[in-house]
PDB file of C-alpha atoms in Angstrom:
ATOM      1  CA  MET A   1     -56.619  41.512  21.413  1.00 48.00           C
ATOM      2  CA  ASN A   2     -55.663  40.117  24.855  1.00 50.00           C
ATOM      3  CA  GLU A   3     -57.075  43.128  26.697  1.00 58.00           C
ATOM      4  CA  ALA A   4     -55.996  41.889  30.133  1.00 63.00           C
ATOM      5  CA  HIS A   5     -52.332  42.329  29.291  1.00 95.00           C
ATOM      6  CA  LYS A   6     -50.605  45.679  29.570  1.00 98.00           C
ATOM      7  CA  PHE A   7     -47.389  46.536  27.798  1.00 99.00           C
ATOM      8  CA  ARG A   8     -44.152  45.363  29.316  1.00 98.00           C
ATOM      9  CA  PHE A   9     -40.626  45.192  27.987  1.00 99.00           C
ATOM     10  CA  GLY A  10     -37.681  42.891  28.558  1.00 99.00           C
ATOM     11  CA  ILE A  11     -33.985  43.060  27.732  1.00 98.00           C
ATOM     12  CA  LYS A  12     -31.736  40.431  26.173  1.00 97.00           C
ATOM     13  CA  PHE A  13     -29.241  40.364  29.029  1.00 94.00           C
ATOM     14  CA  GLN A  14     -25.614  40.250  27.874  1.00 92.00           C
ATOM     15  CA  ALA A  15     -23.540  41.131  30.924  1.00 95.00           C
ATOM     16  CA  LEU A  16     -20.152  39.397  31.122  1.00 96.00           C
ATOM     17  CA  THR A  17     -18.846  40.621  34.486  1.00 96.00           C
ATOM     18  CA  ARG A  18     -20.176  41.219  37.982  1.00 96.00           C
ATOM     19  CA  ALA A  19     -19.946  44.964  37.455  1.00 97.00           C
ATOM     20  CA  GLU A  20     -21.949  44.709  34.231  1.00 96.00           C
ATOM     21  CA  ILE A  21     -24.591  42.572  35.946  1.00 97.00           C
ATOM     22  CA  LEU A  22     -25.080  45.218  38.618  1.00 97.00           C
ATOM     23  CA  GLU A  23     -25.026  48.158  36.201  1.00 97.00           C
ATOM     24  CA  GLN A  24     -27.358  46.632  33.607  1.00 97.00           C
ATOM     25  CA  THR A  25     -29.810  45.555  36.297  1.00 98.00           C
ATOM     26  CA  ARG A  26     -29.852  49.052  37.786  1.00 98.00           C
ATOM     27  CA  GLN A  27     -30.298  50.652  34.377  1.00 98.00           C
ATOM     28  CA  ALA A  28     -33.131  48.304  33.396  1.00 98.00           C
ATOM     29  CA  GLU A  29     -35.002  48.996  36.606  1.00 98.00           C
ATOM     30  CA  ASP A  30     -34.462  52.757  36.428  1.00 98.00           C
ATOM     31  CA  LEU A  31     -35.807  52.890  32.860  1.00 98.00           C
ATOM     32  CA  GLY A  32     -38.942  50.886  33.633  1.00 98.00           C
ATOM     33  CA  TYR A  33     -38.177  47.548  31.989  1.00 99.00           C
ATOM     34  CA  SER A  34     -39.947  44.460  33.300  1.00 99.00           C
ATOM     35  CA  SER A  35     -37.527  41.582  32.766  1.00 99.00           C
ATOM     36  CA  LEU A  36     -33.996  40.418  32.039  1.00 98.00           C
ATOM     37  CA  THR A  37     -33.704  37.560  29.576  1.00 98.00           C
ATOM     38  CA  VAL A  38     -30.839  35.066  29.368  1.00 98.00           C
ATOM     39  CA  SER A  39     -30.207  32.601  26.547  1.00 96.00           C
ATOM     40  CA  ASP A  40     -28.906  29.040  26.648  1.00 97.00           C
ATOM     41  CA  HIS A  41     -26.064  28.294  24.251  1.00 95.00           C
ATOM     42  CA  VAL A  42     -22.659  26.760  24.875  1.00 93.00           C
ATOM     43  CA  SER A  43     -20.708  29.177  22.685  1.00 87.00           C
ATOM     44  CA  GLY A  44     -19.959  32.699  23.789  1.00 82.00           C
ATOM     45  CA  PRO A  45     -19.301  35.243  24.763  1.00 91.00           C
ATOM     46  CA  ARG A  46     -22.064  34.711  27.330  1.00 93.00           C
ATOM     47  CA  LEU A  47     -22.382  33.713  30.968  1.00 96.00           C
ATOM     48  CA  GLY A  48     -24.008  30.403  31.888  1.00 96.00           C
ATOM     49  CA  PRO A  49     -27.783  30.850  32.214  1.00 98.00           C
ATOM     50  CA  ILE A  50     -28.456  29.069  35.509  1.00 98.00           C
ATOM     51  CA  ALA A  51     -25.642  30.761  37.416  1.00 98.00           C
ATOM     52  CA  THR A  52     -26.601  34.123  35.907  1.00 98.00           C
ATOM     53  CA  LEU A  53     -30.244  33.725  36.892  1.00 98.00           C
ATOM     54  CA  ALA A  54     -29.179  32.713  40.401  1.00 98.00           C
ATOM     55  CA  ALA A  55     -26.970  35.795  40.702  1.00 97.00           C
ATOM     56  CA  LEU A  56     -29.815  38.016  39.521  1.00 98.00           C
ATOM     57  CA  ALA A  57     -32.214  36.255  41.881  1.00 98.00           C
ATOM     58  CA  ALA A  58     -30.093  37.254  44.866  1.00 98.00           C
ATOM     59  CA  LEU A  59     -30.249  40.954  43.990  1.00 97.00           C
ATOM     60  CA  ASP A  60     -32.776  43.267  45.610  1.00 95.00           C
ATOM     61  CA  SER A  61     -34.790  43.901  42.462  1.00 97.00           C
ATOM     62  CA  LYS A  62     -38.312  43.694  41.079  1.00 97.00           C
ATOM     63  CA  LEU A  63     -37.226  42.626  37.596  1.00 99.00           C
ATOM     64  CA  TYR A  64     -38.535  39.307  36.331  1.00 99.00           C
ATOM     65  CA  LEU A  65     -35.877  36.773  35.367  1.00 99.00           C
ATOM     66  CA  THR A  66     -36.546  35.013  32.100  1.00 99.00           C
ATOM     67  CA  SER A  67     -34.840  32.079  30.427  1.00 98.00           C
ATOM     68  CA  ALA A  68     -35.329  32.421  26.682  1.00 95.00           C
ATOM     69  CA  VAL A  69     -35.064  29.607  26.401  1.00 96.00           C
ATOM     70  CA  PHE A  70     -33.533  26.606  28.141  1.00 98.00           C
ATOM     71  CA  GLY A  71     -32.722  23.934  25.569  1.00 98.00           C
ATOM     72  CA  ASN A  72     -34.524  20.820  26.737  1.00 98.00           C
ATOM     73  CA  ASP A  73     -31.897  18.511  25.277  1.00 98.00           C
ATOM     74  CA  PHE A  74     -29.184  20.002  27.489  1.00 98.00           C
ATOM     75  CA  ARG A  75     -30.651  18.992  30.894  1.00 98.00           C
ATOM     76  CA  HIS A  76     -32.910  16.335  32.323  1.00 98.00           C
ATOM     77  CA  PRO A  77     -36.252  18.030  33.144  1.00 99.00           C
ATOM     78  CA  ALA A  78     -36.122  16.888  36.777  1.00 99.00           C
ATOM     79  CA  PHE A  79     -32.791  18.649  37.293  1.00 98.00           C
ATOM     80  CA  LEU A  80     -34.105  21.728  35.488  1.00 99.00           C
ATOM     81  CA  ALA A  81     -37.190  21.708  37.724  1.00 98.00           C
ATOM     82  CA  ASN A  82     -34.969  21.660  40.803  1.00 98.00           C
ATOM     83  CA  GLU A  83     -32.885  24.581  39.515  1.00 98.00           C
ATOM     84  CA  ALA A  84     -36.019  26.519  38.545  1.00 98.00           C
ATOM     85  CA  VAL A  85     -37.626  26.102  41.957  1.00 98.00           C
ATOM     86  CA  THR A  86     -34.379  27.187  43.633  1.00 98.00           C
ATOM     87  CA  ILE A  87     -34.124  30.344  41.510  1.00 98.00           C
ATOM     88  CA  ASP A  88     -37.800  31.131  42.025  1.00 98.00           C
ATOM     89  CA  LEU A  89     -37.484  30.795  45.800  1.00 98.00           C
ATOM     90  CA  ILE A  90     -34.323  32.916  46.004  1.00 98.00           C
ATOM     91  CA  SER A  91     -35.884  35.615  43.812  1.00 98.00           C
ATOM     92  CA  ASN A  92     -39.183  35.732  45.714  1.00 97.00           C
ATOM     93  CA  GLY A  93     -41.168  34.492  42.746  1.00 98.00           C
ATOM     94  CA  ARG A  94     -39.567  36.396  39.854  1.00 98.00           C
ATOM     95  CA  LEU A  95     -38.690  33.513  37.508  1.00 99.00           C
ATOM     96  CA  GLU A  96     -40.281  33.157  34.077  1.00 99.00           C
ATOM     97  CA  LEU A  97     -39.252  29.684  32.950  1.00 99.00           C
ATOM     98  CA  GLY A  98     -38.721  29.571  29.208  1.00 99.00           C
ATOM     99  CA  ILE A  99     -38.080  26.206  27.594  1.00 98.00           C
ATOM    100  CA  GLY A 100     -37.703  24.971  24.029  1.00 97.00           C
ATOM    101  CA  THR A 101     -36.411  21.935  22.216  1.00 96.00           C
ATOM    102  CA  GLY A 102     -32.879  23.157  21.582  1.00 95.00           C
ATOM    103  CA  TRP A 103     -32.521  24.367  18.010  1.00 92.00           C
ATOM    104  CA  TRP A 104     -29.054  25.801  17.316  1.00 92.00           C
ATOM    105  CA  GLU A 105     -27.202  22.941  15.609  1.00 93.00           C
ATOM    106  CA  PRO A 106     -23.683  24.172  16.557  1.00 94.00           C
ATOM    107  CA  ASP A 107     -24.608  23.585  20.230  1.00 95.00           C
ATOM    108  CA  TYR A 108     -24.996  19.915  19.378  1.00 97.00           C
ATOM    109  CA  ILE A 109     -22.035  19.607  17.024  1.00 96.00           C
ATOM    110  CA  GLN A 110     -19.599  21.275  19.424  1.00 96.00           C
ATOM    111  CA  THR A 111     -20.648  19.079  22.361  1.00 97.00           C
ATOM    112  CA  GLY A 112     -21.196  15.767  20.587  1.00 98.00           C
ATOM    113  CA  LEU A 113     -24.932  15.686  21.291  1.00 98.00           C
ATOM    114  CA  VAL A 114     -27.194  14.016  18.767  1.00 98.00           C
ATOM    115  CA  PHE A 115     -29.197  16.587  16.822  1.00 97.00           C
ATOM    116  CA  ASP A 116     -32.421  14.665  16.379  1.00 97.00           C
ATOM    117  CA  SER A 117     -35.181  15.560  13.955  1.00 96.00           C
ATOM    118  CA  PRO A 118     -37.517  18.440  14.866  1.00 94.00           C
ATOM    119  CA  SER A 119     -40.300  15.902  15.412  1.00 96.00           C
ATOM    120  CA  THR A 120     -38.258  13.908  17.933  1.00 98.00           C
ATOM    121  CA  ARG A 121     -37.075  17.005  19.778  1.00 97.00           C
ATOM    122  CA  VAL A 122     -40.618  18.344  20.093  1.00 97.00           C
ATOM    123  CA  SER A 123     -41.922  14.965  21.289  1.00 98.00           C
ATOM    124  CA  ARG A 124     -39.206  14.911  23.938  1.00 99.00           C
ATOM    125  CA  LEU A 125     -40.101  18.470  24.975  1.00 99.00           C
ATOM    126  CA  ILE A 126     -43.762  17.509  25.387  1.00 99.00           C
ATOM    127  CA  GLU A 127     -42.743  14.878  27.919  1.00 99.00           C
ATOM    128  CA  ALA A 128     -40.405  17.320  29.665  1.00 99.00           C
ATOM    129  CA  ILE A 129     -43.174  19.891  30.091  1.00 99.00           C
ATOM    130  CA  HIS A 130     -45.421  17.227  31.617  1.00 99.00           C
ATOM    131  CA  ILE A 131     -42.641  16.377  34.079  1.00 99.00           C
ATOM    132  CA  LEU A 132     -41.959  20.012  34.964  1.00 99.00           C
ATOM    133  CA  LYS A 133     -45.608  20.675  35.726  1.00 98.00           C
ATOM    134  CA  GLY A 134     -45.892  17.464  37.709  1.00 98.00           C
ATOM    135  CA  LEU A 135     -42.893  18.310  39.867  1.00 98.00           C
ATOM    136  CA  PHE A 136     -44.038  21.905  40.348  1.00 98.00           C
ATOM    137  CA  SER A 137     -47.235  20.555  41.931  1.00 96.00           C
ATOM    138  CA  GLY A 138     -45.299  19.908  45.134  1.00 95.00           C
ATOM    139  CA  GLN A 139     -46.444  16.290  45.310  1.00 96.00           C
ATOM    140  CA  LYS A 140     -44.651  13.024  44.644  1.00 97.00           C
ATOM    141  CA  PHE A 141     -44.600  12.506  40.928  1.00 98.00           C
ATOM    142  CA  SER A 142     -43.999   9.535  38.664  1.00 99.00           C
ATOM    143  CA  PHE A 143     -43.829   9.345  34.904  1.00 99.00           C
ATOM    144  CA  ASP A 144     -43.073   6.584  32.410  1.00 98.00           C
ATOM    145  CA  GLY A 145     -42.652   7.956  28.907  1.00 98.00           C
ATOM    146  CA  GLN A 146     -40.752   7.199  25.741  1.00 99.00           C
ATOM    147  CA  TYR A 147     -37.860   9.504  26.653  1.00 99.00           C
ATOM    148  CA  TYR A 148     -38.020  10.002  30.428  1.00 99.00           C
ATOM    149  CA  THR A 149     -38.833   8.026  33.555  1.00 99.00           C
ATOM    150  CA  ILE A 150     -39.569   9.581  36.960  1.00 99.00           C
ATOM    151  CA  CYS A 151     -40.109   7.416  40.048  1.00 98.00           C
ATOM    152  CA  ASP A 152     -41.822   8.936  43.121  1.00 98.00           C
ATOM    153  CA  LEU A 153     -39.840  12.169  42.963  1.00 98.00           C
ATOM    154  CA  GLU A 154     -40.805  15.084  45.195  1.00 98.00           C
ATOM    155  CA  LEU A 155     -38.942  18.382  45.054  1.00 97.00           C
ATOM    156  CA  MET A 156     -37.735  19.685  48.400  1.00 95.00           C
ATOM    157  CA  PRO A 157     -38.122  22.382  49.493  1.00 92.00           C
ATOM    158  CA  LYS A 158     -41.576  22.375  47.971  1.00 93.00           C
ATOM    159  CA  PRO A 159     -42.213  24.847  45.165  1.00 95.00           C
ATOM    160  CA  SER A 160     -44.074  27.925  46.369  1.00 91.00           C
ATOM    161  CA  ARG A 161     -45.846  28.073  42.991  1.00 94.00           C
ATOM    162  CA  GLN A 162     -45.526  26.930  39.395  1.00 96.00           C
ATOM    163  CA  PRO A 163     -43.307  29.522  37.696  1.00 98.00           C
ATOM    164  CA  PRO A 164     -44.935  31.014  34.595  1.00 98.00           C
ATOM    165  CA  LEU A 165     -43.999  28.791  31.671  1.00 99.00           C
ATOM    166  CA  LEU A 166     -42.744  30.480  28.514  1.00 99.00           C
ATOM    167  CA  ILE A 167     -42.647  28.419  25.339  1.00 98.00           C
ATOM    168  CA  GLY A 168     -41.366  29.895  22.117  1.00 90.00           C
ATOM    169  CA  GLY A 169     -41.367  28.721  18.561  1.00 91.00           C
ATOM    170  CA  GLY A 170     -42.002  29.431  14.930  1.00 92.00           C
ATOM    171  CA  GLY A 171     -43.411  26.171  13.572  1.00 92.00           C
ATOM    172  CA  LYS A 172     -47.021  25.057  13.869  1.00 94.00           C
ATOM    173  CA  ARG A 173     -46.394  22.131  16.203  1.00 96.00           C
ATOM    174  CA  MET A 174     -44.326  24.188  18.649  1.00 96.00           C
ATOM    175  CA  LEU A 175     -46.742  27.107  18.682  1.00 97.00           C
ATOM    176  CA  SER A 176     -49.687  24.750  19.107  1.00 98.00           C
ATOM    177  CA  LEU A 177     -47.899  23.181  22.069  1.00 99.00           C
ATOM    178  CA  ALA A 178     -47.315  26.661  23.471  1.00 99.00           C
ATOM    179  CA  GLY A 179     -50.976  27.515  23.022  1.00 99.00           C
ATOM    180  CA  ARG A 180     -51.991  24.453  25.033  1.00 98.00           C
ATOM    181  CA  GLU A 181     -49.357  24.519  27.774  1.00 99.00           C
ATOM    182  CA  ALA A 182     -47.669  27.923  28.176  1.00 99.00           C
ATOM    183  CA  ASP A 183     -48.501  30.990  30.211  1.00 99.00           C
ATOM    184  CA  ILE A 184     -46.335  33.150  27.947  1.00 99.00           C
ATOM    185  CA  VAL A 185     -46.048  32.375  24.230  1.00 99.00           C
ATOM    186  CA  SER A 186     -43.007  33.743  22.412  1.00 98.00           C
ATOM    187  CA  VAL A 187     -43.527  33.954  18.661  1.00 96.00           C
ATOM    188  CA  ASN A 188     -40.367  33.940  16.553  1.00 92.00           C
ATOM    189  CA  PRO A 189     -39.477  33.751  12.854  1.00 89.00           C
ATOM    190  CA  LEU A 190     -37.784  30.357  13.046  1.00 79.00           C
ATOM    191  CA  SER A 191     -39.276  27.501  11.052  1.00 69.00           C
ATOM    192  CA  LYS A 192     -39.824  24.001  12.418  1.00 62.00           C
ATOM    193  CA  ASP A 193     -36.273  22.976  11.456  1.00 63.00           C
ATOM    194  CA  GLY A 194     -34.706  25.992  13.191  1.00 62.00           C
ATOM    195  CA  THR A 195     -33.922  27.947  10.030  1.00 65.00           C
ATOM    196  CA  MET A 196     -35.024  31.469   9.149  1.00 68.00           C
ATOM    197  CA  ASP A 197     -36.144  32.701   5.764  1.00 68.00           C
ATOM    198  CA  ILE A 198     -37.234  35.999   4.304  1.00 73.00           C
ATOM    199  CA  GLU A 199     -40.972  35.318   4.481  1.00 81.00           C
ATOM    200  CA  ALA A 200     -40.807  34.555   8.198  1.00 85.00           C
ATOM    201  CA  PHE A 201     -40.387  38.278   8.889  1.00 85.00           C
ATOM    202  CA  PHE A 202     -43.535  39.279   7.014  1.00 90.00           C
ATOM    203  CA  ALA A 203     -46.577  40.469   8.939  1.00 95.00           C
ATOM    204  CA  SER A 204     -48.664  37.855   7.129  1.00 95.00           C
ATOM    205  CA  ALA A 205     -46.456  35.046   8.473  1.00 94.00           C
ATOM    206  CA  PHE A 206     -46.693  36.511  11.973  1.00 97.00           C
ATOM    207  CA  ALA A 207     -50.485  36.573  11.726  1.00 98.00           C
ATOM    208  CA  GLN A 208     -50.496  32.912  10.699  1.00 97.00           C
ATOM    209  CA  LYS A 209     -48.376  31.983  13.723  1.00 96.00           C
ATOM    210  CA  ILE A 210     -50.727  33.837  16.079  1.00 98.00           C
ATOM    211  CA  GLY A 211     -53.572  31.931  14.446  1.00 98.00           C
ATOM    212  CA  TRP A 212     -51.920  28.610  15.292  1.00 98.00           C
ATOM    213  CA  VAL A 213     -51.596  29.679  18.921  1.00 98.00           C
ATOM    214  CA  ARG A 214     -55.205  30.844  19.064  1.00 98.00           C
ATOM    215  CA  GLU A 215     -56.533  27.641  17.522  1.00 98.00           C
ATOM    216  CA  ALA A 216     -54.631  25.395  19.947  1.00 98.00           C
ATOM    217  CA  ALA A 217     -55.338  27.532  23.010  1.00 98.00           C
ATOM    218  CA  GLY A 218     -59.078  27.699  22.537  1.00 98.00           C
ATOM    219  CA  GLU A 219     -60.805  29.384  25.460  1.00 97.00           C
ATOM    220  CA  ARG A 220     -57.516  29.970  27.287  1.00 97.00           C
ATOM    221  CA  PHE A 221     -56.169  32.217  24.516  1.00 98.00           C
ATOM    222  CA  ALA A 222     -57.374  35.404  26.231  1.00 96.00           C
ATOM    223  CA  ALA A 223     -55.330  34.513  29.326  1.00 97.00           C
ATOM    224  CA  LEU A 224     -52.088  33.997  27.405  1.00 98.00           C
ATOM    225  CA  GLU A 225     -49.423  36.677  27.387  1.00 99.00           C
ATOM    226  CA  LEU A 226     -47.997  36.934  23.875  1.00 99.00           C
ATOM    227  CA  GLN A 227     -44.355  37.897  23.548  1.00 98.00           C
ATOM    228  CA  CYS A 228     -42.216  38.977  20.607  1.00 98.00           C
ATOM    229  CA  MET A 229     -38.416  38.987  20.481  1.00 94.00           C
ATOM    230  CA  CYS A 230     -37.203  42.005  18.503  1.00 95.00           C
ATOM    231  CA  PHE A 231     -34.556  41.067  15.935  1.00 88.00           C
ATOM    232  CA  GLY A 232     -33.883  44.657  15.025  1.00 88.00           C
ATOM    233  CA  LEU A 233     -34.452  47.943  16.835  1.00 94.00           C
ATOM    234  CA  THR A 234     -33.355  51.402  15.775  1.00 94.00           C
ATOM    235  CA  VAL A 235     -34.648  54.555  17.428  1.00 96.00           C
ATOM    236  CA  THR A 236     -34.139  57.295  14.864  1.00 93.00           C
ATOM    237  CA  ASP A 237     -34.215  61.057  15.013  1.00 88.00           C
ATOM    238  CA  GLY A 238     -34.312  61.330  11.270  1.00 78.00           C
ATOM    239  CA  ASP A 239     -35.015  59.274   8.163  1.00 86.00           C
ATOM    240  CA  GLN A 240     -36.943  56.073   8.947  1.00 91.00           C
ATOM    241  CA  GLN A 241     -36.496  54.809   5.388  1.00 89.00           C
ATOM    242  CA  GLN A 242     -32.714  55.188   5.521  1.00 88.00           C
ATOM    243  CA  ALA A 243     -32.560  53.415   8.890  1.00 89.00           C
ATOM    244  CA  ALA A 244     -34.612  50.534   7.497  1.00 88.00           C
ATOM    245  CA  GLU A 245     -32.308  50.239   4.481  1.00 86.00           C
ATOM    246  CA  HIS A 246     -29.314  50.085   6.817  1.00 84.00           C
ATOM    247  CA  TRP A 247     -30.997  47.331   8.852  1.00 82.00           C
ATOM    248  CA  VAL A 248     -31.612  45.262   5.722  1.00 80.00           C
ATOM    249  CA  THR A 249     -27.911  45.506   4.840  1.00 80.00           C
ATOM    250  CA  GLU A 250     -26.893  44.387   8.330  1.00 78.00           C
ATOM    251  CA  ALA A 251     -29.524  41.626   8.461  1.00 72.00           C
ATOM    252  CA  ALA A 252     -28.389  40.220   5.141  1.00 67.00           C
ATOM    253  CA  ARG A 253     -24.988  39.641   6.720  1.00 71.00           C
ATOM    254  CA  ALA A 254     -26.032  38.596  10.249  1.00 68.00           C
ATOM    255  CA  PHE A 255     -29.105  36.451   9.536  1.00 64.00           C
ATOM    256  CA  LYS A 256     -28.401  35.466   5.916  1.00 63.00           C
ATOM    257  CA  ILE A 257     -31.566  37.240   4.855  1.00 62.00           C
ATOM    258  CA  PRO A 258     -31.753  38.323   1.200  1.00 61.00           C
ATOM    259  CA  ALA A 259     -30.745  41.959   0.781  1.00 60.00           C
ATOM    260  CA  GLU A 260     -33.654  42.521  -1.629  1.00 63.00           C
ATOM    261  CA  LEU A 261     -36.109  42.427   1.267  1.00 69.00           C
ATOM    262  CA  LYS A 262     -38.601  45.229   0.701  1.00 80.00           C
ATOM    263  CA  ILE A 263     -38.423  48.178   3.077  1.00 86.00           C
ATOM    264  CA  GLU A 264     -42.209  48.239   3.504  1.00 88.00           C
ATOM    265  CA  ASP A 265     -42.102  44.608   4.675  1.00 87.00           C
ATOM    266  CA  ILE A 266     -39.450  45.511   7.243  1.00 86.00           C
ATOM    267  CA  LEU A 267     -41.418  48.464   8.562  1.00 92.00           C
ATOM    268  CA  GLU A 268     -44.547  46.302   8.889  1.00 94.00           C
ATOM    269  CA  SER A 269     -42.782  43.355  10.549  1.00 94.00           C
ATOM    270  CA  PRO A 270     -43.578  42.919  14.272  1.00 96.00           C
ATOM    271  CA  TYR A 271     -40.022  41.641  14.772  1.00 95.00           C
ATOM    272  CA  ILE A 272     -38.418  44.885  13.566  1.00 93.00           C
ATOM    273  CA  LEU A 273     -38.845  48.240  15.291  1.00 96.00           C
ATOM    274  CA  ILE A 274     -37.441  51.190  13.354  1.00 96.00           C
ATOM    275  CA  GLY A 275     -38.524  54.802  13.741  1.00 96.00           C
ATOM    276  CA  ASP A 276     -38.642  57.737  16.083  1.00 96.00           C
ATOM    277  CA  VAL A 277     -40.291  57.450  19.495  1.00 97.00           C
ATOM    278  CA  ASP A 278     -43.761  58.415  18.266  1.00 97.00           C
ATOM    279  CA  GLN A 279     -43.554  56.038  15.292  1.00 96.00           C
ATOM    280  CA  LEU A 280     -42.482  53.160  17.536  1.00 98.00           C
ATOM    281  CA  ILE A 281     -45.283  53.846  20.001  1.00 98.00           C
ATOM    282  CA  ASP A 282     -47.828  53.877  17.180  1.00 98.00           C
ATOM    283  CA  LYS A 283     -46.449  50.620  15.788  1.00 98.00           C
ATOM    284  CA  LEU A 284     -46.422  48.824  19.145  1.00 98.00           C
ATOM    285  CA  GLN A 285     -49.992  49.879  19.846  1.00 98.00           C
ATOM    286  CA  ALA A 286     -51.006  48.626  16.402  1.00 97.00           C
ATOM    287  CA  ILE A 287     -49.278  45.273  17.007  1.00 98.00           C
ATOM    288  CA  ARG A 288     -51.107  44.821  20.296  1.00 98.00           C
ATOM    289  CA  GLU A 289     -54.418  45.800  18.728  1.00 97.00           C
ATOM    290  CA  GLN A 290     -54.023  43.472  15.742  1.00 97.00           C
ATOM    291  CA  TYR A 291     -52.262  40.450  17.254  1.00 97.00           C
ATOM    292  CA  GLY A 292     -52.620  40.737  21.040  1.00 98.00           C
ATOM    293  CA  VAL A 293     -48.857  40.937  21.629  1.00 98.00           C
ATOM    294  CA  SER A 294     -48.034  43.039  24.694  1.00 98.00           C
ATOM    295  CA  TYR A 295     -44.609  41.789  25.823  1.00 99.00           C
ATOM    296  CA  PHE A 296     -41.549  42.770  23.788  1.00 99.00           C
ATOM    297  CA  THR A 297     -37.927  41.810  24.419  1.00 98.00           C
ATOM    298  CA  ILE A 298     -35.312  44.091  22.900  1.00 98.00           C
ATOM    299  CA  PRO A 299     -31.550  43.942  22.251  1.00 95.00           C
ATOM    300  CA  SER A 300     -29.377  45.178  25.104  1.00 95.00           C
ATOM    301  CA  SER A 301     -27.725  47.660  22.741  1.00 93.00           C
ATOM    302  CA  ALA A 302     -30.982  49.639  22.524  1.00 96.00           C
ATOM    303  CA  VAL A 303     -31.869  49.760  26.229  1.00 97.00           C
ATOM    304  CA  GLU A 304     -31.176  53.465  26.673  1.00 97.00           C
ATOM    305  CA  THR A 305     -32.438  54.795  23.339  1.00 97.00           C
ATOM    306  CA  PHE A 306     -35.659  52.766  23.670  1.00 98.00           C
ATOM    307  CA  GLY A 307     -36.182  54.059  27.209  1.00 98.00           C
ATOM    308  CA  PRO A 308     -38.571  56.901  26.207  1.00 98.00           C
ATOM    309  CA  VAL A 309     -40.862  54.328  24.556  1.00 99.00           C
ATOM    310  CA  VAL A 310     -40.851  52.196  27.694  1.00 99.00           C
ATOM    311  CA  ALA A 311     -41.605  55.250  29.828  1.00 98.00           C
ATOM    312  CA  ARG A 312     -44.721  56.032  27.786  1.00 98.00           C
ATOM    313  CA  LEU A 313     -46.086  52.514  27.277  1.00 99.00           C
ATOM    314  CA  ALA A 314     -45.041  50.215  30.146  1.00 98.00           C
ATOM    315  CA  GLY A 315     -47.975  49.269  32.336  1.00 97.00           C
ATOM    316  CA  ARG A 316     -50.528  50.817  29.966  1.00 97.00           C
TER     317      ARG A 316
END
């Protein structure tokens, strides 16, 4: 277990208006959440991630602002570095910079971008991370790689720090990269080609992914903050089994997951939280004890019902 890390909880931010931004931010802070997370896809309904993060940065708030995650293929890393430094400065150091390869094929099809192989996209991301860290150093930086070239570039105003880097993934190469380079590692059920299958939700698959991170991180593993994005969350006041069966039915339609998924596998999966408040607290404590995961991001639809769990676990 990563004993240095206390529980904290983030929200998948889905505000679509100024009023919703203000209300959801207030609610998150009042209930004890730690962060607001924005995604990076061209299709909606969703607000653009950079403008949303900038708007949140200008608010008087203590919430961390998390990109989960910027698709590397959608922006040159030097321009992303400039935007990240700007948001971090405006927010007084509240940015958590999440970056990935770009994985959702419709983003590429709808915009005419080339959807390269997973290997090529990861190789390009490796170069981008090197550039981001170089520019965050505050010094002039040059780089001559296979995909990017940087010539004596210095960000101004100078970065006040390197924002914590969040890297997420489900395949071995991505999670190994995260183990070597990230401050926050987000483990998800996606495979290396961006697809999701039934076995990815199993606790055994999750354990294997944590093992890849641990192996690549080496001595720095204890310093990593491990994060899990919840794909299903139901706070019940009744039958846990019935709620799990309902989730399987919904997941079969939303994620194209086979409906014959066993209920016991769902209830053991770190990605799925179903139960009453006490059951959820017990499960989260068990996940942290077994895997070292202490940072959980939940759907915005469950912010209020999950609040009692946050109240009892956040910061502990």
